[in-house]
Tab-separated table of C-alpha atoms in Angstrom:
chain	number	residue	atom	x	y	z
Q	1	MET	CA	39.926	38.388	-47.301
Q	2	ILE	CA	35.960	40.168	-48.200
Q	3	ASN	CA	35.451	43.542	-49.224
Q	4	VAL	CA	32.518	45.428	-46.985
Q	5	VAL	CA	30.913	48.276	-48.215
Q	6	PHE	CA	28.374	50.596	-46.604
Q	7	PHE	CA	26.234	53.155	-47.696
Q	8	ALA	CA	23.894	56.598	-47.378
Q	9	GLN	CA	23.140	57.372	-43.668
Q	10	LEU	CA	25.042	54.302	-42.644
Q	11	ARG	CA	28.143	55.378	-44.480
Q	12	GLU	CA	27.617	58.709	-42.977
Q	13	GLN	CA	27.289	57.347	-39.046
Q	14	LEU	CA	29.954	54.924	-38.734
Q	15	LYS	CA	32.188	57.528	-41.051
Q	16	SER	CA	33.732	55.053	-43.347
Q	17	ASP	CA	32.498	53.974	-46.944
Q	18	GLY	CA	34.103	50.170	-46.391
Q	19	LEU	CA	36.771	47.774	-45.214
Q	20	SER	CA	38.182	44.812	-46.100
Q	21	LEU	CA	38.309	41.979	-43.532
Q	22	ASP	CA	39.870	39.261	-43.211
Q	23	ILE	CA	37.860	36.287	-41.728
Q	24	PRO	CA	37.214	32.826	-42.261
Q	25	THR	CA	35.347	31.593	-45.252
Q	26	PRO	CA	32.538	30.337	-45.381
Q	27	CYS	CA	30.931	31.979	-43.393
Q	28	THR	CA	27.224	34.260	-43.024
Q	29	VAL	CA	26.460	37.654	-42.978
Q	30	GLN	CA	25.911	37.975	-39.671
Q	31	ASP	CA	29.627	36.428	-38.811
Q	32	VAL	CA	30.774	39.547	-41.001
Q	33	GLN	CA	28.537	42.025	-38.952
Q	34	GLN	CA	29.896	39.858	-35.773
Q	35	SER	CA	33.245	40.008	-36.477
Q	36	ILE	CA	33.303	43.737	-37.698
Q	37	LEU	CA	31.866	44.634	-34.066
Q	38	THR	CA	34.441	43.158	-32.339
Q	39	SER	CA	37.145	45.463	-33.775
Q	40	ARG	CA	34.741	48.745	-33.811
Q	41	PRO	CA	32.265	48.152	-31.112
Q	42	GLU	CA	31.878	52.134	-31.311
Q	43	TRP	CA	29.807	50.972	-34.754
Q	44	GLN	CA	27.380	49.006	-32.282
Q	45	ASP	CA	24.230	50.857	-32.537
Q	46	PHE	CA	24.541	51.936	-36.474
Q	47	LEU	CA	25.626	48.540	-37.489
Q	48	SER	CA	23.372	46.148	-35.279
Q	49	ASN	CA	20.203	48.249	-36.329
Q	50	PRO	CA	17.680	45.709	-37.714
Q	51	ALA	CA	16.284	47.753	-40.153
Q	52	LEU	CA	19.466	47.405	-42.266
Q	53	MET	CA	19.484	45.815	-45.381
Q	54	CYS	CA	22.532	43.842	-46.709
Q	55	ALA	CA	24.180	41.963	-49.776
Q	56	VAL	CA	26.432	39.712	-51.161
Q	57	ASN	CA	27.718	40.021	-54.726
Q	58	GLN	CA	25.092	42.826	-55.005
Q	59	ASP	CA	22.414	40.283	-54.377
Q	60	MET	CA	19.893	40.927	-51.829
Q	61	VAL	CA	19.937	38.753	-48.880
Q	62	GLN	CA	19.209	38.082	-45.591
Q	63	LEU	CA	21.840	37.856	-42.392
Q	64	THR	CA	22.296	33.946	-42.860
Q	65	ALA	CA	23.242	34.288	-46.386
Q	66	PRO	CA	26.272	32.677	-46.651
Q	67	VAL	CA	29.662	34.658	-47.670
Q	68	LEU	CA	32.574	32.882	-49.662
Q	69	GLU	CA	36.231	34.204	-50.003
Q	70	GLY	CA	35.985	37.496	-52.124
Q	71	ASN	CA	32.628	38.605	-51.536
Q	72	GLU	CA	31.361	41.831	-51.296
Q	73	VAL	CA	29.184	41.900	-48.671
Q	74	ALA	CA	27.368	45.132	-48.210
Q	75	PHE	CA	25.127	47.313	-45.569
Q	76	PHE	CA	22.786	49.989	-46.064
Q	77	PRO	CA	19.697	51.509	-44.790
Q	78	PRO	CA	15.867	50.515	-46.520
Q	79	VAL	CA	16.494	51.903	-50.012
Q	80	THR	CA	14.270	55.006	-51.055
Q	81	GLY	CA	15.014	55.613	-54.504
Q	82	GLY	CA	11.838	55.991	-57.191
D	1	MET	CA	20.929	43.046	-69.932
D	2	SER	CA	19.477	39.894	-71.601
D	3	VAL	CA	16.255	41.664	-73.394
D	4	SER	CA	13.813	40.413	-76.099
D	5	ASP	CA	14.187	43.812	-77.952
D	6	GLN	CA	16.919	45.906	-79.136
D	7	HIS	CA	14.011	48.924	-78.040
D	8	ASP	CA	14.864	48.027	-74.373
D	9	LEU	CA	16.599	50.259	-72.088
D	10	VAL	CA	17.847	49.710	-68.579
D	11	SER	CA	19.735	52.979	-67.339
D	12	VAL	CA	21.219	54.611	-64.742
D	13	GLN	CA	22.666	58.045	-64.958
D	14	THR	CA	23.378	61.744	-63.936
D	15	HIS	CA	21.775	63.202	-66.924
D	16	ASP	CA	17.833	64.101	-67.607
D	17	PHE	CA	15.739	61.793	-69.692
D	18	ASP	CA	13.212	62.865	-72.559
D	19	VAL	CA	10.309	61.548	-72.400
D	20	ALA	CA	9.246	62.356	-75.711
D	21	PHE	CA	12.434	59.991	-77.116
D	22	GLU	CA	11.781	57.179	-74.581
D	23	TYR	CA	7.943	57.185	-75.937
D	24	ALA	CA	8.884	57.590	-79.352
D	25	GLN	CA	11.266	54.170	-78.431
D	26	LEU	CA	8.432	52.176	-77.347
D	27	ARG	CA	6.332	53.069	-80.375
D	28	ALA	CA	9.221	52.733	-83.182
D	29	ASP	CA	7.954	50.095	-85.847
D	30	ASN	CA	5.785	48.657	-83.764
D	31	ALA	CA	2.116	48.125	-84.981
D	32	GLN	CA	1.688	44.992	-82.388
D	33	ASP	CA	1.255	46.925	-78.911
D	34	GLY	CA	-1.896	48.763	-78.686
D	35	ALA	CA	-0.954	49.859	-75.115
D	36	ILE	CA	1.686	51.922	-74.049
D	37	VAL	CA	1.915	52.858	-69.789
D	38	PHE	CA	4.298	55.208	-68.173
D	39	PHE	CA	5.034	56.598	-64.560
D	40	SER	CA	7.264	59.239	-64.408
D	41	GLY	CA	8.706	60.445	-60.950
D	42	LEU	CA	9.508	63.843	-60.269
D	43	VAL	CA	11.221	65.766	-57.542
D	44	ARG	CA	8.417	67.658	-55.790
D	45	ASP	CA	8.739	70.351	-52.700
D	46	PHE	CA	7.164	68.786	-50.113
D	47	ASN	CA	7.961	65.049	-48.307
D	48	GLN	CA	8.008	64.096	-45.161
D	49	GLY	CA	6.822	67.591	-43.240
D	50	GLN	CA	9.727	69.587	-44.623
D	51	ASP	CA	10.049	72.068	-47.771
D	52	VAL	CA	12.245	70.189	-49.785
D	53	THR	CA	14.826	72.840	-52.300
D	54	GLY	CA	16.578	69.494	-53.379
D	55	LEU	CA	17.812	66.216	-53.543
D	56	PHE	CA	20.906	64.201	-53.980
D	57	LEU	CA	20.667	60.615	-55.168
D	58	GLU	CA	23.421	57.552	-53.801
D	59	HIS	CA	23.399	54.352	-55.450
D	60	TYR	CA	25.541	51.338	-54.527
D	61	PRO	CA	27.083	51.874	-58.401
D	62	ALA	CA	28.251	47.483	-58.430
D	63	MET	CA	24.341	46.597	-57.903
D	64	THR	CA	21.960	49.475	-59.854
D	65	GLN	CA	21.985	48.006	-62.817
D	66	LYS	CA	21.643	44.403	-61.709
D	67	ALA	CA	19.155	45.381	-59.709
D	68	LEU	CA	16.762	46.908	-61.987
D	69	THR	CA	17.726	44.647	-64.831
D	70	GLY	CA	16.579	41.961	-62.448
D	71	ILE	CA	12.981	43.893	-61.664
D	72	VAL	CA	12.227	44.067	-65.410
D	73	LYS	CA	12.939	40.604	-66.201
D	74	LYS	CA	10.777	39.710	-62.963
D	75	ALA	CA	7.826	41.621	-64.922
D	76	LYS	CA	8.579	40.327	-68.274
D	77	ALA	CA	8.554	36.907	-66.902
D	78	ARG	CA	4.738	37.791	-65.377
D	79	TRP	CA	2.919	39.500	-67.951
D	80	PRO	CA	3.042	39.630	-71.716
D	81	ILE	CA	4.682	42.497	-72.229
D	82	ASN	CA	6.723	43.484	-74.933
D	83	ARG	CA	9.309	46.754	-74.544
D	84	VAL	CA	9.916	48.008	-71.221
D	85	ARG	CA	12.746	50.981	-70.700
D	86	LEU	CA	14.101	52.098	-67.392
D	87	ILE	CA	15.733	55.070	-66.638
D	88	HIS	CA	16.958	56.340	-62.848
D	89	ARG	CA	19.033	59.507	-62.259
D	90	VAL	CA	21.606	59.420	-59.574
D	91	GLY	CA	23.461	62.681	-58.260
D	92	GLN	CA	22.226	66.393	-57.678
D	93	LEU	CA	18.773	66.979	-58.590
D	94	HIS	CA	16.667	70.102	-58.395
D	95	LEU	CA	12.530	70.742	-57.938
D	96	SER	CA	10.828	69.163	-60.639
D	97	ASP	CA	13.226	67.754	-61.921
D	98	GLN	CA	12.619	64.200	-63.222
D	99	ILE	CA	13.989	61.424	-61.088
D	100	VAL	CA	12.535	58.192	-62.857
D	101	PHE	CA	10.797	57.070	-65.889
D	102	VAL	CA	9.131	53.748	-66.854
D	103	GLY	CA	7.456	52.859	-70.426
D	104	VAL	CA	6.095	49.624	-70.914
D	105	SER	CA	4.363	48.588	-74.071
D	106	SER	CA	1.946	45.567	-74.528
D	107	SER	CA	-0.716	44.234	-76.784
D	108	HIS	CA	-2.804	44.320	-73.564
D	109	ARG	CA	-3.577	47.320	-71.468
D	110	GLU	CA	-4.205	45.650	-68.178
D	111	ALA	CA	-0.763	43.890	-68.796
D	112	ALA	CA	1.199	47.380	-69.359
D	113	PHE	CA	-0.637	49.270	-66.586
D	114	ASP	CA	0.007	46.075	-63.753
D	115	ALA	CA	3.877	45.564	-65.423
D	116	CYS	CA	4.546	49.481	-64.827
D	117	HIS	CA	3.354	49.375	-61.579
D	118	PHE	CA	4.863	46.751	-60.117
D	119	VAL	CA	8.358	47.613	-61.621
D	120	MET	CA	7.980	51.225	-59.685
D	121	ASP	CA	6.356	49.322	-56.757
D	122	TYR	CA	9.815	46.673	-56.585
D	123	LEU	CA	11.799	49.238	-57.518
D	124	LYS	CA	11.035	51.689	-54.587
D	125	LYS	CA	11.745	48.741	-52.227
D	126	GLN	CA	14.740	46.263	-53.735
D	127	ALA	CA	16.566	48.914	-55.561
D	128	PRO	CA	19.608	50.359	-54.084
D	129	PHE	CA	18.794	54.434	-54.111
D	130	TRP	CA	18.810	56.667	-51.070
D	131	LYS	CA	17.465	59.797	-50.989
D	132	LYS	CA	19.379	62.692	-49.636
D	133	GLU	CA	17.111	65.974	-49.062
D	134	THR	CA	17.946	69.499	-49.260
D	135	THR	CA	15.696	71.773	-47.189
D	136	HIS	CA	16.019	75.000	-45.378
D	137	LYS	CA	16.842	73.773	-42.133
D	138	GLY	CA	19.649	71.381	-43.529
D	139	ASP	CA	19.844	67.992	-45.307
D	140	ASN	CA	17.769	64.883	-44.156
D	141	TRP	CA	18.179	61.531	-45.569
D	142	VAL	CA	14.226	60.244	-46.684
D	143	GLN	CA	12.943	57.924	-44.245
D	144	THR	CA	11.364	54.372	-45.630
D	145	LEU	CA	7.366	54.390	-45.498
D	146	GLU	CA	5.425	51.808	-44.660
D	147	LYS	CA	3.202	52.066	-47.422
D	148	ASP	CA	5.561	51.123	-49.720
D	149	GLN	CA	6.076	47.648	-48.609
D	150	LYS	CA	2.553	47.503	-48.726
D	151	ALA	CA	2.476	48.407	-52.100
D	152	LEU	CA	4.619	45.615	-52.634
D	153	ASP	CA	2.886	43.098	-50.639
D	154	LYS	CA	-0.213	43.295	-53.364
D	155	TRP	CA	1.668	41.865	-55.981
D	156	GLN	CA	2.745	38.907	-53.434
D	157	LYS	CA	-0.542	38.148	-52.883
D	158	ASP	CA	-1.396	37.030	-56.595
D	159	ASP	CA	1.618	34.478	-56.679
P	1	MET	CA	-15.622	71.040	-67.511
P	2	SER	CA	-15.674	71.931	-64.417
P	3	VAL	CA	-12.542	71.166	-63.482
P	4	SER	CA	-9.511	72.649	-60.640
P	5	ASP	CA	-6.714	73.122	-62.568
P	6	GLN	CA	-6.433	75.362	-65.981
P	7	HIS	CA	-4.006	72.237	-67.072
P	8	ASP	CA	-7.332	69.736	-67.002
P	9	LEU	CA	-8.100	68.500	-70.512
P	10	VAL	CA	-10.977	66.608	-71.930
P	11	SER	CA	-10.917	66.654	-75.663
P	12	VAL	CA	-12.966	64.425	-78.426
P	13	GLN	CA	-10.820	65.571	-81.720
P	14	THR	CA	-9.874	64.509	-85.671
P	15	HIS	CA	-6.593	65.524	-85.203
P	16	ASP	CA	-3.263	63.397	-83.335
P	17	PHE	CA	-2.121	64.677	-80.274
P	18	ASP	CA	1.536	64.700	-78.832
P	19	VAL	CA	2.325	62.897	-76.349
P	20	ALA	CA	5.237	65.344	-75.085
P	21	PHE	CA	2.884	68.564	-75.040
P	22	GLU	CA	0.469	66.409	-72.740
P	23	TYR	CA	2.888	65.779	-70.437
P	24	ALA	CA	4.697	69.322	-71.074
P	25	GLN	CA	1.102	70.595	-69.732
P	26	LEU	CA	1.212	68.108	-66.851
P	27	ARG	CA	4.459	69.096	-65.538
P	28	ALA	CA	4.310	72.792	-66.193
P	29	ASP	CA	4.616	75.170	-62.596
P	30	ASN	CA	3.589	72.275	-60.543
P	31	ALA	CA	6.421	71.250	-58.096
P	32	GLN	CA	3.431	69.639	-56.000
P	33	ASP	CA	2.977	66.745	-57.788
P	34	GLY	CA	6.451	64.054	-57.579
P	35	ALA	CA	4.075	61.089	-59.763
P	36	ILE	CA	2.777	61.190	-63.361
P	37	VAL	CA	0.973	58.125	-65.135
P	38	PHE	CA	0.199	58.017	-68.479
P	39	PHE	CA	-1.423	55.803	-70.811
P	40	SER	CA	-1.427	55.914	-74.717
P	41	GLY	CA	-3.684	53.615	-76.534
P	42	LEU	CA	-2.528	52.498	-80.367
P	43	VAL	CA	-4.124	51.225	-83.326
P	44	ARG	CA	-2.606	47.710	-83.566
P	45	ASP	CA	-2.141	45.256	-86.538
P	46	PHE	CA	-3.879	42.160	-85.252
P	47	ASN	CA	-7.556	42.454	-83.370
P	48	GLN	CA	-10.205	39.419	-82.725
P	49	GLY	CA	-8.756	37.103	-85.387
P	50	GLN	CA	-7.977	39.258	-88.368
P	51	ASP	CA	-5.021	41.926	-89.723
P	52	VAL	CA	-6.041	45.100	-89.152
P	53	THR	CA	-5.184	47.903	-92.164
P	54	GLY	CA	-6.923	50.510	-90.675
P	55	LEU	CA	-10.009	51.985	-88.010
P	56	PHE	CA	-13.006	53.900	-88.132
P	57	LEU	CA	-13.917	55.661	-85.081
P	58	GLU	CA	-17.851	56.613	-84.686
P	59	HIS	CA	-18.819	58.181	-81.893
P	60	TYR	CA	-21.818	59.790	-80.545
P	61	PRO	CA	-21.273	63.344	-80.054
P	62	ALA	CA	-23.745	65.205	-78.240
P	63	MET	CA	-22.690	62.972	-75.598
P	64	THR	CA	-18.910	61.981	-75.752
P	65	GLN	CA	-17.375	64.760	-74.113
P	66	LYS	CA	-19.889	64.708	-71.187
P	67	ALA	CA	-19.367	60.845	-70.962
P	68	LEU	CA	-15.610	61.486	-70.407
P	69	THR	CA	-15.905	64.408	-68.449
P	70	GLY	CA	-18.205	62.388	-65.987
P	71	ILE	CA	-15.322	59.912	-65.683
P	72	VAL	CA	-12.808	62.384	-64.941
P	73	LYS	CA	-14.882	64.026	-62.489
P	74	LYS	CA	-15.450	60.131	-60.636
P	75	ALA	CA	-11.568	59.823	-60.834
P	76	LYS	CA	-10.932	63.212	-58.951
P	77	ALA	CA	-13.871	62.276	-56.150
P	78	ARG	CA	-11.962	58.668	-55.680
P	79	TRP	CA	-7.931	59.572	-55.607
P	80	PRO	CA	-6.200	62.016	-54.338
P	81	ILE	CA	-5.485	63.244	-58.199
P	82	ASN	CA	-4.364	67.054	-59.537
P	83	ARG	CA	-4.458	67.285	-63.314
P	84	VAL	CA	-6.029	65.142	-65.984
P	85	ARG	CA	-5.763	65.222	-69.468
P	86	LEU	CA	-7.687	63.275	-71.619
P	87	ILE	CA	-7.786	63.074	-74.998
P	88	HIS	CA	-10.106	60.779	-77.387
P	89	ARG	CA	-9.496	60.772	-81.185
P	90	VAL	CA	-12.614	59.861	-83.708
P	91	GLY	CA	-12.682	59.514	-87.699
P	92	GLN	CA	-10.445	57.477	-89.768
P	93	LEU	CA	-7.316	55.875	-88.297
P	94	HIS	CA	-4.316	54.410	-89.549
P	95	LEU	CA	-1.977	51.368	-87.953
P	96	SER	CA	-0.203	52.809	-85.159
P	97	ASP	CA	-1.914	55.770	-84.816
P	98	GLN	CA	-2.245	57.277	-81.417
P	99	ILE	CA	-6.310	56.417	-80.193
P	100	VAL	CA	-6.476	58.079	-76.736
P	101	PHE	CA	-4.670	59.577	-74.052
P	102	VAL	CA	-5.050	59.451	-70.868
P	103	GLY	CA	-2.492	61.478	-68.249
P	104	VAL	CA	-2.287	62.116	-64.822
P	105	SER	CA	-0.214	63.715	-62.140
P	106	SER	CA	-0.902	63.479	-58.266
P	107	SER	CA	2.054	63.639	-55.520
P	108	HIS	CA	0.929	60.022	-54.482
P	109	ARG	CA	2.181	57.126	-57.350
P	110	GLU	CA	0.075	54.867	-56.172
P	111	ALA	CA	-3.127	57.513	-57.081
P	112	ALA	CA	-2.051	58.519	-60.058
P	113	PHE	CA	-1.777	54.731	-61.409
P	114	ASP	CA	-5.061	53.703	-59.862
P	115	ALA	CA	-7.090	56.928	-61.238
P	116	CYS	CA	-5.294	56.489	-64.812
P	117	HIS	CA	-6.060	52.995	-65.180
P	118	PHE	CA	-9.860	53.635	-63.819
P	119	VAL	CA	-10.243	56.168	-66.397
P	120	MET	CA	-9.341	53.707	-69.349
P	121	ASP	CA	-11.153	50.924	-67.917
P	122	TYR	CA	-14.486	53.472	-67.261
P	123	LEU	CA	-13.864	55.058	-70.884
P	124	LYS	CA	-13.890	51.546	-72.825
P	125	LYS	CA	-17.062	50.406	-71.144
P	126	GLN	CA	-19.532	53.831	-70.667
P	127	ALA	CA	-18.082	56.155	-73.661
P	128	PRO	CA	-19.461	56.033	-76.698
P	129	PHE	CA	-17.192	55.303	-79.113
P	130	TRP	CA	-17.747	52.369	-82.003
P	131	LYS	CA	-14.488	50.862	-83.878
P	132	LYS	CA	-15.445	49.708	-87.006
P	133	GLU	CA	-11.612	47.797	-88.413
P	134	THR	CA	-10.765	47.957	-92.074
P	135	THR	CA	-9.310	43.955	-92.848
P	136	HIS	CA	-7.917	42.745	-96.320
P	137	LYS	CA	-11.678	40.800	-95.637
P	138	GLY	CA	-13.775	43.482	-95.920
P	139	ASP	CA	-14.934	45.979	-92.809
P	140	ASN	CA	-15.949	44.444	-88.904
P	141	TRP	CA	-17.347	46.013	-86.162
P	142	VAL	CA	-15.288	45.567	-82.953
P	143	GLN	CA	-17.390	43.329	-80.545
P	144	THR	CA	-17.009	44.364	-76.872
P	145	LEU	CA	-15.061	42.250	-75.176
P	146	GLU	CA	-16.092	40.314	-71.477
P	147	LYS	CA	-12.453	41.307	-70.057
P	148	ASP	CA	-13.415	44.854	-70.620
P	149	GLN	CA	-16.722	44.215	-68.187
P	150	LYS	CA	-14.228	42.059	-65.741
P	151	ALA	CA	-11.629	45.139	-65.626
P	152	LEU	CA	-14.610	47.687	-64.841
P	153	ASP	CA	-16.036	45.298	-61.990
P	154	LYS	CA	-12.781	45.278	-60.077
P	155	TRP	CA	-13.112	48.822	-59.160
P	156	GLN	CA	-16.827	48.462	-58.119
P	157	LYS	CA	-15.361	45.823	-55.494
P	158	ASP	CA	-13.331	48.557	-53.356
P	159	ASP	CA	-16.403	50.470	-53.123
S	1	MET	CA	-42.194	64.742	-79.576
S	2	ILE	CA	-39.224	63.074	-78.606
S	3	ASN	CA	-36.060	62.473	-81.075
S	4	VAL	CA	-34.440	59.065	-81.139
S	5	VAL	CA	-30.955	58.293	-82.503
S	6	PHE	CA	-29.278	54.785	-83.284
S	7	PHE	CA	-25.264	54.678	-83.435
S	8	ALA	CA	-22.734	51.862	-85.456
S	9	GLN	CA	-23.369	48.587	-86.092
S	10	LEU	CA	-26.932	49.279	-85.071
S	11	ARG	CA	-27.197	52.538	-87.310
S	12	GLU	CA	-26.226	49.969	-90.241
S	13	GLN	CA	-28.711	47.345	-89.544
S	14	LEU	CA	-31.738	49.723	-89.582
S	15	LYS	CA	-29.942	51.934	-92.477
S	16	SER	CA	-31.807	55.127	-90.217
S	17	ASP	CA	-29.771	57.435	-87.783
S	18	GLY	CA	-32.663	58.133	-86.068
S	19	LEU	CA	-36.375	59.269	-85.991
S	20	SER	CA	-38.748	61.488	-84.256
S	21	LEU	CA	-41.637	60.051	-82.193
S	22	ASP	CA	-45.464	61.604	-81.339
S	23	ILE	CA	-45.290	59.116	-77.770
S	24	PRO	CA	-47.310	60.084	-74.917
S	25	THR	CA	-44.845	60.873	-72.133
S	26	PRO	CA	-43.565	60.707	-68.958
S	27	CYS	CA	-43.496	57.010	-70.950
S	28	THR	CA	-40.154	54.610	-70.450
S	29	VAL	CA	-36.771	54.001	-72.444
S	30	GLN	CA	-38.790	50.586	-72.929
S	31	ASP	CA	-42.007	52.402	-74.502
S	32	VAL	CA	-39.625	53.917	-77.286
S	33	GLN	CA	-38.855	50.941	-78.235
S	34	GLN	CA	-42.128	49.167	-78.601
S	35	SER	CA	-43.374	52.222	-79.914
S	36	ILE	CA	-40.747	51.867	-82.757
S	37	LEU	CA	-41.133	48.110	-83.621
S	38	THR	CA	-45.052	48.745	-83.615
S	39	SER	CA	-44.355	51.076	-86.814
S	40	ARG	CA	-41.444	48.815	-87.958
S	41	PRO	CA	-41.743	45.326	-87.118
S	42	GLU	CA	-39.005	44.751	-89.475
S	43	TRP	CA	-36.179	46.012	-86.849
S	44	GLN	CA	-37.282	43.398	-84.428
S	45	ASP	CA	-33.979	41.250	-84.227
S	46	PHE	CA	-31.867	44.164	-84.008
S	47	LEU	CA	-33.545	46.802	-81.950
S	48	SER	CA	-34.420	44.021	-79.172
S	49	ASN	CA	-31.021	42.693	-78.975
S	50	PRO	CA	-30.852	42.584	-74.914
S	51	ALA	CA	-27.324	43.324	-75.700
S	52	LEU	CA	-27.927	47.173	-76.957
S	53	MET	CA	-27.082	50.058	-74.718
S	54	CYS	CA	-29.428	53.296	-73.736
S	55	ALA	CA	-29.298	56.982	-73.438
S	56	VAL	CA	-31.748	59.795	-72.598
S	57	ASN	CA	-30.246	63.113	-73.162
S	58	GLN	CA	-26.590	61.668	-73.189
S	59	ASP	CA	-26.849	59.469	-70.227
S	60	MET	CA	-26.553	55.937	-70.366
S	61	VAL	CA	-29.760	54.588	-68.193
S	62	GLN	CA	-31.556	51.026	-68.100
S	63	LEU	CA	-34.752	50.173	-70.222
S	64	THR	CA	-36.721	51.429	-67.103
S	65	ALA	CA	-35.333	54.776	-67.337
S	66	PRO	CA	-38.075	57.706	-67.548
S	67	VAL	CA	-38.384	59.742	-70.917
S	68	LEU	CA	-39.576	63.021	-71.011
S	69	GLU	CA	-40.737	65.471	-73.572
S	70	GLY	CA	-38.272	66.686	-75.588
S	71	ASN	CA	-35.506	64.049	-74.660
S	72	GLU	CA	-33.075	62.691	-76.897
S	73	VAL	CA	-33.229	59.098	-76.425
S	74	ALA	CA	-30.475	56.852	-78.416
S	75	PHE	CA	-29.469	53.393	-78.938
S	76	PHE	CA	-26.374	52.016	-79.344
S	77	PRO	CA	-24.371	48.459	-79.456
S	78	PRO	CA	-21.848	47.977	-76.508
S	79	VAL	CA	-18.766	50.436	-77.003
S	80	THR	CA	-15.574	49.637	-78.144
S	81	GLY	CA	-13.339	52.789	-77.710
S	82	GLY	CA	-10.155	53.298	-75.894
């Protein structure tokens, strides 16, 4: 199982702050994204937005980054703090 | 965080901060540093074409402290700076409220300026905070600006 | 000085300054500026190879205010900044004492950083102050540093 | 008459904080320098130091800058404030 979390505008668009996903590991962030979209095709427009950023275990990564069993994968819009 | 000095600080908090106190911490018992630079970011009344009345700052709690600490470590590895204090507020903020503080002490003026500027530029692009503005026409998420990416790029040219 | 804002200040003084007060002046009734950058310069214990115990700051009284005001005007002409507060102390100073303060407010983070840095770099090379250090081996005039000229040159490349 | 002032290390080296000079005007800062050295040849080493800076009426200038009747001409070492 891996834990998936969403933030900010994406969280509002999906009306979800996250979910648990049963997916064979190791995989990639992109695999996680595709697996979610298979069960939630209505999220396509929001979760496939190429501007989205992602993190694995609280480190920002690219879509090709590896995901291991038990990891937390986060998807969120470009950050706007400061 | 792993820091060289008890006067260092990285804090994500809902409550306000006191610039005079932060400055005192950078200066206390510190006869070696001749330069202190700080940045303070405030909620302003106009942003991206709307009259702003307030701001809600969302963050990714498990990640914010780690991201900010990483940025401070990068700055410390790159410049001969001594103390760094970094505070970012989250939650509901109002007009003119303080949002973020970065204070850097160094024996070198240039290092203090560059490191403080670097921390702000990296924070803007790599720390998981999101601003939702309140305006008279409703709420809207602040969009990322291309100039913030350019601000970051200038530090990479030097690498 | 001819300034756009009653919150601006250029002061050459023997007495100390209060950073919290200066910060408050930059911030008061100012919902338009989202960024404040300041620099504070302090007497440090080691400079040019000697243990320093104190510092005497001589200046050219008829010229200092004029020179500092000119530097602030240059910065205001070059960047979209709003308030500027610049204070330089003269006379006898001791270890860790505050020497100089430059505070800049702007709606633009980059402009606030650059203008504050610019004012310090120009002040270092163009304002008539001279430091005489007291050390255990006697007094000596601080010598000018080549790096301060280089710091100035970087602003001219952009012109 | 023009008013000449010295500061910092130069003031200490010359043991003088300034003097009044009767010199035909308009002239240049360099003329002022030479005129002083004619009457005070012992100041040569200090007042001819090419690192010195100069100002006319409180504006920094080059040695070739014009000096008018009543002006204040200042000579001083490179500044070290901040």
